[in-house]
CSV table of C-alpha atoms in Angstrom, one decimal:
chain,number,residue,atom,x,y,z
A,370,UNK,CA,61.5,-174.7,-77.4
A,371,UNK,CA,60.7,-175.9,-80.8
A,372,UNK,CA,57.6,-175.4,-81.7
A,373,UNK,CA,54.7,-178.0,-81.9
A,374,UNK,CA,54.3,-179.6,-85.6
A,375,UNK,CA,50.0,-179.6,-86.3
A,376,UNK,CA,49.4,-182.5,-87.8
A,377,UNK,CA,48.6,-181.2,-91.2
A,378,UNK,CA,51.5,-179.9,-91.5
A,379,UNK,CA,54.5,-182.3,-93.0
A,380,UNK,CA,57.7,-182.0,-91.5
A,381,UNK,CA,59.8,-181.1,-93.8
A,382,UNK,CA,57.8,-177.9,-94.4
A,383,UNK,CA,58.2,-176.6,-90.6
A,384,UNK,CA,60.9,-174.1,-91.1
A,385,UNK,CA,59.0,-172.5,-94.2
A,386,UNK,CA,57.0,-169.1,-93.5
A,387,UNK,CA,53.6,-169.9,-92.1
A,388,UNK,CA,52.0,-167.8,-94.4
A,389,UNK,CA,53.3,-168.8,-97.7
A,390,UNK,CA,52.8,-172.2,-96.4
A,391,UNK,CA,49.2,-171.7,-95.8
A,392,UNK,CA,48.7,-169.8,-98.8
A,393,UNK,CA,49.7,-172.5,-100.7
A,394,UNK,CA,46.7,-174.3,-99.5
A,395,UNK,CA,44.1,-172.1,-101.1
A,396,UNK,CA,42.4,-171.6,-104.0
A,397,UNK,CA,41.2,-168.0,-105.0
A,398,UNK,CA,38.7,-166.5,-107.0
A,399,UNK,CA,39.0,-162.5,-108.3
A,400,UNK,CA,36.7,-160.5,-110.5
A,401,UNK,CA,37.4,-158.8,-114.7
A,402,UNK,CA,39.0,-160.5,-117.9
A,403,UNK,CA,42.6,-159.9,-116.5
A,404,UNK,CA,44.5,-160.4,-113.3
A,405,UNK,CA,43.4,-157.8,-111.3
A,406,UNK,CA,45.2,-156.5,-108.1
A,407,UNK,CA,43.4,-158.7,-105.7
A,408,UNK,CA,44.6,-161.7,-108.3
A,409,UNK,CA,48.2,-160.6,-107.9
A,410,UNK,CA,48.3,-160.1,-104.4
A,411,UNK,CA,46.8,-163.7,-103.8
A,412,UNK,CA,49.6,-165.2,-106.5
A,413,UNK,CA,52.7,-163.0,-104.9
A,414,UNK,CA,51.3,-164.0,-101.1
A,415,UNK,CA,51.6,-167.6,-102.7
A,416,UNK,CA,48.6,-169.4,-103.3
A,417,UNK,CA,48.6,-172.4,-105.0
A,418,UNK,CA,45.4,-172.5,-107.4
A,419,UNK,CA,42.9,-170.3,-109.0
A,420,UNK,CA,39.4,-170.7,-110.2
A,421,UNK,CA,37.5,-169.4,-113.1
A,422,UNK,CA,34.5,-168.5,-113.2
A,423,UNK,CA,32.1,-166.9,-115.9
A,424,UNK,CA,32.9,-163.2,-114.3
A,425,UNK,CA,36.4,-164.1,-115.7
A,426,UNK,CA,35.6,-165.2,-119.7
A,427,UNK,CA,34.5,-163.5,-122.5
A,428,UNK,CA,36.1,-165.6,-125.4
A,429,UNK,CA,37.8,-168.4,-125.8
A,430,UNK,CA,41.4,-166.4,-126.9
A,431,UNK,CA,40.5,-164.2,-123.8
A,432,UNK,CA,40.1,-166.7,-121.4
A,433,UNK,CA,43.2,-168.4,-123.2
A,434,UNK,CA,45.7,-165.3,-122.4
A,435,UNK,CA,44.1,-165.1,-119.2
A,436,UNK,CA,45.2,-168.5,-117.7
A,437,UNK,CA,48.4,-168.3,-119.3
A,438,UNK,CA,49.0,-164.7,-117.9
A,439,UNK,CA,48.2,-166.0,-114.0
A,440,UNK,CA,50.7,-168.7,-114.6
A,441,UNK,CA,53.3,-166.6,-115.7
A,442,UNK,CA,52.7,-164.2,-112.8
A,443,UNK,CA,52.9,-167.5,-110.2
A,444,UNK,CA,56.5,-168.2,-112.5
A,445,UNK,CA,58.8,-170.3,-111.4
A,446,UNK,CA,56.3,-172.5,-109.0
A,447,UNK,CA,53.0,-173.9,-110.5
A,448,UNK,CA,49.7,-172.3,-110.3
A,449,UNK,CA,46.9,-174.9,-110.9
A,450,UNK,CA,44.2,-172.9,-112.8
A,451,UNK,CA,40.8,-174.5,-112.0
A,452,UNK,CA,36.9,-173.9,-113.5
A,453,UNK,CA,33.5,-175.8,-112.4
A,454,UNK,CA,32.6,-177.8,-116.3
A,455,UNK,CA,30.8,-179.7,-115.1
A,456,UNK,CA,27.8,-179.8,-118.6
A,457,UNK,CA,23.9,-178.9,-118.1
A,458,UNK,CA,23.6,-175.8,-115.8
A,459,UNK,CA,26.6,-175.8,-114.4
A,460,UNK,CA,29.3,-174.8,-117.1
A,461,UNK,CA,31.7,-171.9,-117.5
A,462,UNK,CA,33.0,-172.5,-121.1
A,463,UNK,CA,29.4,-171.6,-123.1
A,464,UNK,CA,28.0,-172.1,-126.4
A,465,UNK,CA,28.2,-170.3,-128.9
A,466,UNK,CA,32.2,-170.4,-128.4
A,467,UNK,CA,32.8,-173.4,-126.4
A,468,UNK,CA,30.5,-176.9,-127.0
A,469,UNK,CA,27.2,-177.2,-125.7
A,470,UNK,CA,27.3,-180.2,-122.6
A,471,UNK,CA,24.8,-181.7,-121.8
A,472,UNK,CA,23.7,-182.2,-118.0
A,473,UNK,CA,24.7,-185.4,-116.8
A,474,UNK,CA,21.4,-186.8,-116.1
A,475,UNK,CA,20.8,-186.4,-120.3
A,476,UNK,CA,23.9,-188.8,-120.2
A,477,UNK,CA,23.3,-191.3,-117.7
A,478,UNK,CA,19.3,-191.6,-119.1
A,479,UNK,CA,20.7,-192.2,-123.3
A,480,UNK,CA,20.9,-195.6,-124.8
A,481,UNK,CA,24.7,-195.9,-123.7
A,482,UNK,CA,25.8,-193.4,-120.6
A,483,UNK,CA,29.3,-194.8,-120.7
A,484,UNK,CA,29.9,-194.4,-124.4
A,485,UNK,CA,28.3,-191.0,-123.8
A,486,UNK,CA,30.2,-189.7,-120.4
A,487,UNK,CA,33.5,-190.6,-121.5
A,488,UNK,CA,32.8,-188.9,-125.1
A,489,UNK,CA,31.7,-185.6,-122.8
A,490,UNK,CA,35.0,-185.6,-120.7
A,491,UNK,CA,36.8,-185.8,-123.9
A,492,UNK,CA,35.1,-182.5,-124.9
A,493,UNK,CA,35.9,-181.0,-121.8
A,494,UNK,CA,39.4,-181.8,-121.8
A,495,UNK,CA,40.1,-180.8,-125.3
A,496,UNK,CA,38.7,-177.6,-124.6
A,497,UNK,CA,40.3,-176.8,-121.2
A,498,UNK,CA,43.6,-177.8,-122.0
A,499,UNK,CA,43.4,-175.2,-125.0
A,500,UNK,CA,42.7,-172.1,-122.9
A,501,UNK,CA,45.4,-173.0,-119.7
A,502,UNK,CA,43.0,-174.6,-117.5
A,503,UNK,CA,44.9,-177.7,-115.7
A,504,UNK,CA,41.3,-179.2,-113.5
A,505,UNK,CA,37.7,-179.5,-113.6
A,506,UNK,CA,35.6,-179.8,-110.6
A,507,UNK,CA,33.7,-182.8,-112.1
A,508,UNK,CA,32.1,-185.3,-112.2
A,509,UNK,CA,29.1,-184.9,-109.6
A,510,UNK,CA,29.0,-188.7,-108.2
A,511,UNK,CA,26.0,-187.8,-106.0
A,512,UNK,CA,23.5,-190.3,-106.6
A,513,UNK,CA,20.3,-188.6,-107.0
A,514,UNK,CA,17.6,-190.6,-104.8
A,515,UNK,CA,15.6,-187.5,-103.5
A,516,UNK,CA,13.7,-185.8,-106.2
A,517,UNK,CA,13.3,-183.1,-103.7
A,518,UNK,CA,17.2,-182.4,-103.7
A,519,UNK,CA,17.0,-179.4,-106.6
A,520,UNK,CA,20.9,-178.3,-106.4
A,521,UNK,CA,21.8,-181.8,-107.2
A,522,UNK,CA,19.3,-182.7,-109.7
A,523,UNK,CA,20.3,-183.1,-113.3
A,524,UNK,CA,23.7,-182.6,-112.6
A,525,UNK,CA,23.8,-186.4,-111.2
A,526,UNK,CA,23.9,-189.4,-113.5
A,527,UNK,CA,20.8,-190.5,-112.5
A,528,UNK,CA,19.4,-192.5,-109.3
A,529,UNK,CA,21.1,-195.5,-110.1
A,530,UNK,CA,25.0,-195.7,-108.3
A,531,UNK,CA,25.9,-198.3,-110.7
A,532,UNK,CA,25.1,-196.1,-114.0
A,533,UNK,CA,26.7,-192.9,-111.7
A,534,UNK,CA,29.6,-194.9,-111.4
A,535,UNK,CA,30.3,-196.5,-114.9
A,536,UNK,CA,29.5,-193.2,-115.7
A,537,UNK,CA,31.6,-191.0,-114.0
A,538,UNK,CA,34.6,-193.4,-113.8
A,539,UNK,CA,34.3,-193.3,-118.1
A,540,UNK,CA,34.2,-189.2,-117.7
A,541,UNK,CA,37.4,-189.2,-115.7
A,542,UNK,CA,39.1,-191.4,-117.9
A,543,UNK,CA,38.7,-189.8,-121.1
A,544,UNK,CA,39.3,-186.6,-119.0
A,545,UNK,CA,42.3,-187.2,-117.2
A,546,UNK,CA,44.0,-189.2,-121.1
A,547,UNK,CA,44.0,-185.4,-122.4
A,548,UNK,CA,46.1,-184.2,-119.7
A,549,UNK,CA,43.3,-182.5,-117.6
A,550,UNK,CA,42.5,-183.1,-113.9
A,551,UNK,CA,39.0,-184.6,-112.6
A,552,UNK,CA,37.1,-184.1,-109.3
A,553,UNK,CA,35.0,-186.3,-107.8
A,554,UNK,CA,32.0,-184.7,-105.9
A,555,UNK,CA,30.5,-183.8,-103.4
A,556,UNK,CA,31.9,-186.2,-101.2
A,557,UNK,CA,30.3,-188.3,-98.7
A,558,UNK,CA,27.5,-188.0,-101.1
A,559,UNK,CA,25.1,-185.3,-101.4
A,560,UNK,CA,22.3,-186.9,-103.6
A,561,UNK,CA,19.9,-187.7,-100.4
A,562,UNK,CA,19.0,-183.9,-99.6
A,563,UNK,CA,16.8,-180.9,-99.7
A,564,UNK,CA,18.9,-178.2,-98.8
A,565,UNK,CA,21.2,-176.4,-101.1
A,566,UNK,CA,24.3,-175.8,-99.2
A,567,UNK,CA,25.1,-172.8,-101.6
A,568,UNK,CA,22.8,-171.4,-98.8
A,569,UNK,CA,22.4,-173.9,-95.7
A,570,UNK,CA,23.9,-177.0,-94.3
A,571,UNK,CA,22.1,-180.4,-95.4
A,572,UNK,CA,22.4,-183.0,-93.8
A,573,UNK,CA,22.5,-186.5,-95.2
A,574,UNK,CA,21.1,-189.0,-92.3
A,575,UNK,CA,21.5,-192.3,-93.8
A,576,UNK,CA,23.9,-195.2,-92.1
A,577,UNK,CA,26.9,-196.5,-92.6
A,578,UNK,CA,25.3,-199.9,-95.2
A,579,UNK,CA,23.3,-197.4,-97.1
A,580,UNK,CA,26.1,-194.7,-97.3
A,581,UNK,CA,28.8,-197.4,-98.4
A,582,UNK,CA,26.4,-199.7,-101.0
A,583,UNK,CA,25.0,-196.0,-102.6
A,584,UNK,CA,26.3,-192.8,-102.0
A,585,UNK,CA,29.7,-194.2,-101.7
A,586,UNK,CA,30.0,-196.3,-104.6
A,587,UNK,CA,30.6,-193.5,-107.4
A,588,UNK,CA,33.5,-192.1,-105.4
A,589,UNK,CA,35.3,-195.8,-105.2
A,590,UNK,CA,35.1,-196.1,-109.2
A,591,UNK,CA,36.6,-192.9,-109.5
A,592,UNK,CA,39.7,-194.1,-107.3
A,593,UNK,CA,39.7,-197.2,-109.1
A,594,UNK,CA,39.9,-194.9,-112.1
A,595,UNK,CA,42.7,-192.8,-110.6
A,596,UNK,CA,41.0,-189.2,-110.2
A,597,UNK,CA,43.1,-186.9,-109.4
A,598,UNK,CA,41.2,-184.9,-106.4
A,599,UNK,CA,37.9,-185.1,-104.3
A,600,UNK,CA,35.7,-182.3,-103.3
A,601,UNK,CA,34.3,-182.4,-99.9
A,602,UNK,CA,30.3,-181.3,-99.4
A,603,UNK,CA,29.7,-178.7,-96.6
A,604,UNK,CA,27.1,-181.5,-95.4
A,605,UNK,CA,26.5,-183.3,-92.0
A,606,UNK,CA,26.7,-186.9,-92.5
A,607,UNK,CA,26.0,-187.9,-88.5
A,608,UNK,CA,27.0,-191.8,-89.4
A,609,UNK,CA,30.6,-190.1,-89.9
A,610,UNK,CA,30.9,-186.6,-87.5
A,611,UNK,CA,28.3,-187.1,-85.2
A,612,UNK,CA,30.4,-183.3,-83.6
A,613,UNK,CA,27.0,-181.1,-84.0
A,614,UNK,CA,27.4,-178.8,-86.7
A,615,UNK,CA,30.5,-180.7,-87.7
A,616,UNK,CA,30.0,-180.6,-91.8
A,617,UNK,CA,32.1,-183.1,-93.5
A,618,UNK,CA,34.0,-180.6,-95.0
A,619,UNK,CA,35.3,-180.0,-91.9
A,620,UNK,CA,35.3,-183.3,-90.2
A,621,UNK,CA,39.2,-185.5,-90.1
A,622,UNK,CA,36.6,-188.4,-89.4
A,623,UNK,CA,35.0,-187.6,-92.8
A,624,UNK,CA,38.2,-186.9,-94.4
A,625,UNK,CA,40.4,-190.0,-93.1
A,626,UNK,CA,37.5,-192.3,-94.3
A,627,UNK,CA,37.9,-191.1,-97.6
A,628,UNK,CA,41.6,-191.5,-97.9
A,629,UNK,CA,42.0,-195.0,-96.0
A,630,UNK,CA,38.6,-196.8,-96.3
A,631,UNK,CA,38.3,-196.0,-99.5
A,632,UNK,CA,42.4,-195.8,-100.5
A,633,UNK,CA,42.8,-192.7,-101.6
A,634,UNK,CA,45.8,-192.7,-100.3
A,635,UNK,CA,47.7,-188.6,-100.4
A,636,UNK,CA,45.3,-188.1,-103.6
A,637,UNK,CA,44.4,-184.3,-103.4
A,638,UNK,CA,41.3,-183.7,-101.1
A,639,UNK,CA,39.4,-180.0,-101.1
A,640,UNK,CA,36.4,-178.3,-99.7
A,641,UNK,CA,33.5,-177.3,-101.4
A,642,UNK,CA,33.9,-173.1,-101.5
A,643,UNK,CA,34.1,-171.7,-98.2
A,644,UNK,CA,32.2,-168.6,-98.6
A,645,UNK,CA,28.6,-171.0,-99.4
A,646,UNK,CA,26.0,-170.5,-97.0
A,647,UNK,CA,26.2,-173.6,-95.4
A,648,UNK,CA,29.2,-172.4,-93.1
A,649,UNK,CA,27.6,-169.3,-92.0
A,650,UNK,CA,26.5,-169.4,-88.6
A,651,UNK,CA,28.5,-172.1,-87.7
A,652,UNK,CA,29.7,-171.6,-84.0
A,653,UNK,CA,33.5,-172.2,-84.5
A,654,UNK,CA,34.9,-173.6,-81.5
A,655,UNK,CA,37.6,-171.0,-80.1
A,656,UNK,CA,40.8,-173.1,-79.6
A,657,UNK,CA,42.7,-172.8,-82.8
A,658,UNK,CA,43.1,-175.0,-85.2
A,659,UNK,CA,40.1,-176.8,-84.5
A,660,UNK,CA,36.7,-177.7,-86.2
A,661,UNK,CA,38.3,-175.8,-89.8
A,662,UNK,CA,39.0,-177.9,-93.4
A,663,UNK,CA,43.0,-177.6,-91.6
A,664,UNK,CA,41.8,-180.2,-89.4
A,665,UNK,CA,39.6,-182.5,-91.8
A,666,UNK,CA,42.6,-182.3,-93.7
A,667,UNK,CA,40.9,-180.9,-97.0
A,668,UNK,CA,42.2,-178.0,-98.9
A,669,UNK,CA,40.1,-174.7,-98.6
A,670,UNK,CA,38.9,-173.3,-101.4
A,671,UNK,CA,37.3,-169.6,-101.7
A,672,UNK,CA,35.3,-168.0,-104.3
């Protein structure tokens, strides 16, 4: 009998090898300056993407030869070579090599946060592009309404979803001119909490009008300004998934909403790192297949 087709799974691709058809879901993460055996392993099993992180740069011509070495290894298919530059606190290129970015709340509070966010993603891209790397995970579109919410913070454009949006649409813009991939984040919103899901699950309780009028609004500007991917928050958003223990990350419900209510259409849709916090003691249900970022339809991505 031919075997049944999951529904993340496109039909043309069912006679491919399961494996290298899952690997080329994920995104990796390895350790040291060069690709090391864990790197090559993850590249010859077929993986599609890789991200850097500040384990993996010490210059700018290492990092350069670094990216450009992992490509040639993944040779003749792509390898999408990702990093989180985000600005502020959250930035793997460094000064005194790379430019000094601000945090995005600096931008969305100066005299003219457009001006401003679309000069920064310029930077950025300018940057990037010169050392191999093909996508940012930025802008953060969270809307920060809780001053409580500390791993959000001054990585948001402020509390204001209409500067967050001129702002981050004007980021992704200047980004995505200079050839470099943007990612809108954390989707549904994760502006509205006081955990840190680098540890634990938070949970954003708001409904549906609130959701759509704020935390919502950034994300649609970026479609309207054609970003190429959305990150998915490892957050329960019970207005969406009201599963228990159900993050969005892991929620079709969550996932779907994105891509039809808000038209993003086959855009490229990923999870938030799946070795944060927030997943641990989740209790998986045991029929495979079920309750994973496979069946929200997001792309897993491990650090």
């Amino acid at each position: 009998a031919e075997p049944t087709r999951p529904r993340w799974i496109p039909e043309a691709t069912m006679g491919e090898d399961a494996a290298r058809l899952a690997a080329r879901l994920v995104c990796f993460g390895f350790d040291g300056y060069t690709p090391d055996a864990h790197a090559q392993e993850m590249i010859t099993k077929g993986c599609g993407a890789v991200i850097i992180f500040d384990r993996n740069i010490k210059s700018p011509t290492q990092v350069a030869t670094l990216c450009a070495d992992l490509k040639r290894l993944a040779a003749p298919r792509p390898l999408l070579v990702m990093i989180d530059q985000e600005g502020g606190r959250v930035r793997r290129f460094r000064p005194p090599q790379f430019s000094d970015i601000p945090a995005a709340a600096a931008i969305g509070a100066c005299s003219n946060p457009v001006k401003a966010a679309g000069a920064t993603g310029g930077v950025i891209a300018s940057e990037l592009r010169a050392c191999h790397v093909d996508m940012t995970l930025a802008p953060v579109l969270d809307v920060n309404t809780n001053p409580n919410n500390a791993v959000i913070g001054d990585r948001s454009y402020g509390s204001d979803a209409r500067v967050a949006s001129a702002c981050g649409a004007a980021f992704i813009d200047a980004l995505q001119a200079r050839g470099v991939a943007g990612c809108a984040k954390h989707w549904p919103g994760h502006g509205d909490t006081e955990e840190d899901s680098h540890d634990a699950l938070p949970a954003s309780r708001h409904g549906m009008d609130r959701l759509e009028s704020v935390e919502m609004a950034p994300f649609r500007a970026a479609i309207s300004a054609n970003v190429a991917s959305a990150l998915v928050a490892h957050l329960l958003v019970p207005a969406m998934e009201s599963r228990a223990h159900r993050p969005a990350s892991c929620s079709e419900r969550c996932v779907t909403y994105l891509r039809k209510n808000l038209r993003f259409g086959d855009g490229v849709v990923m999870t938030d790192d799946m070795e944060m916090g927030a997943l641990r003691g989740i209790p998986w249900p045991a029929r495979e297949g079920e309750g994973g970022p496979f069946e929200s339809g997001a792309v897993p991505r491990a650090a």
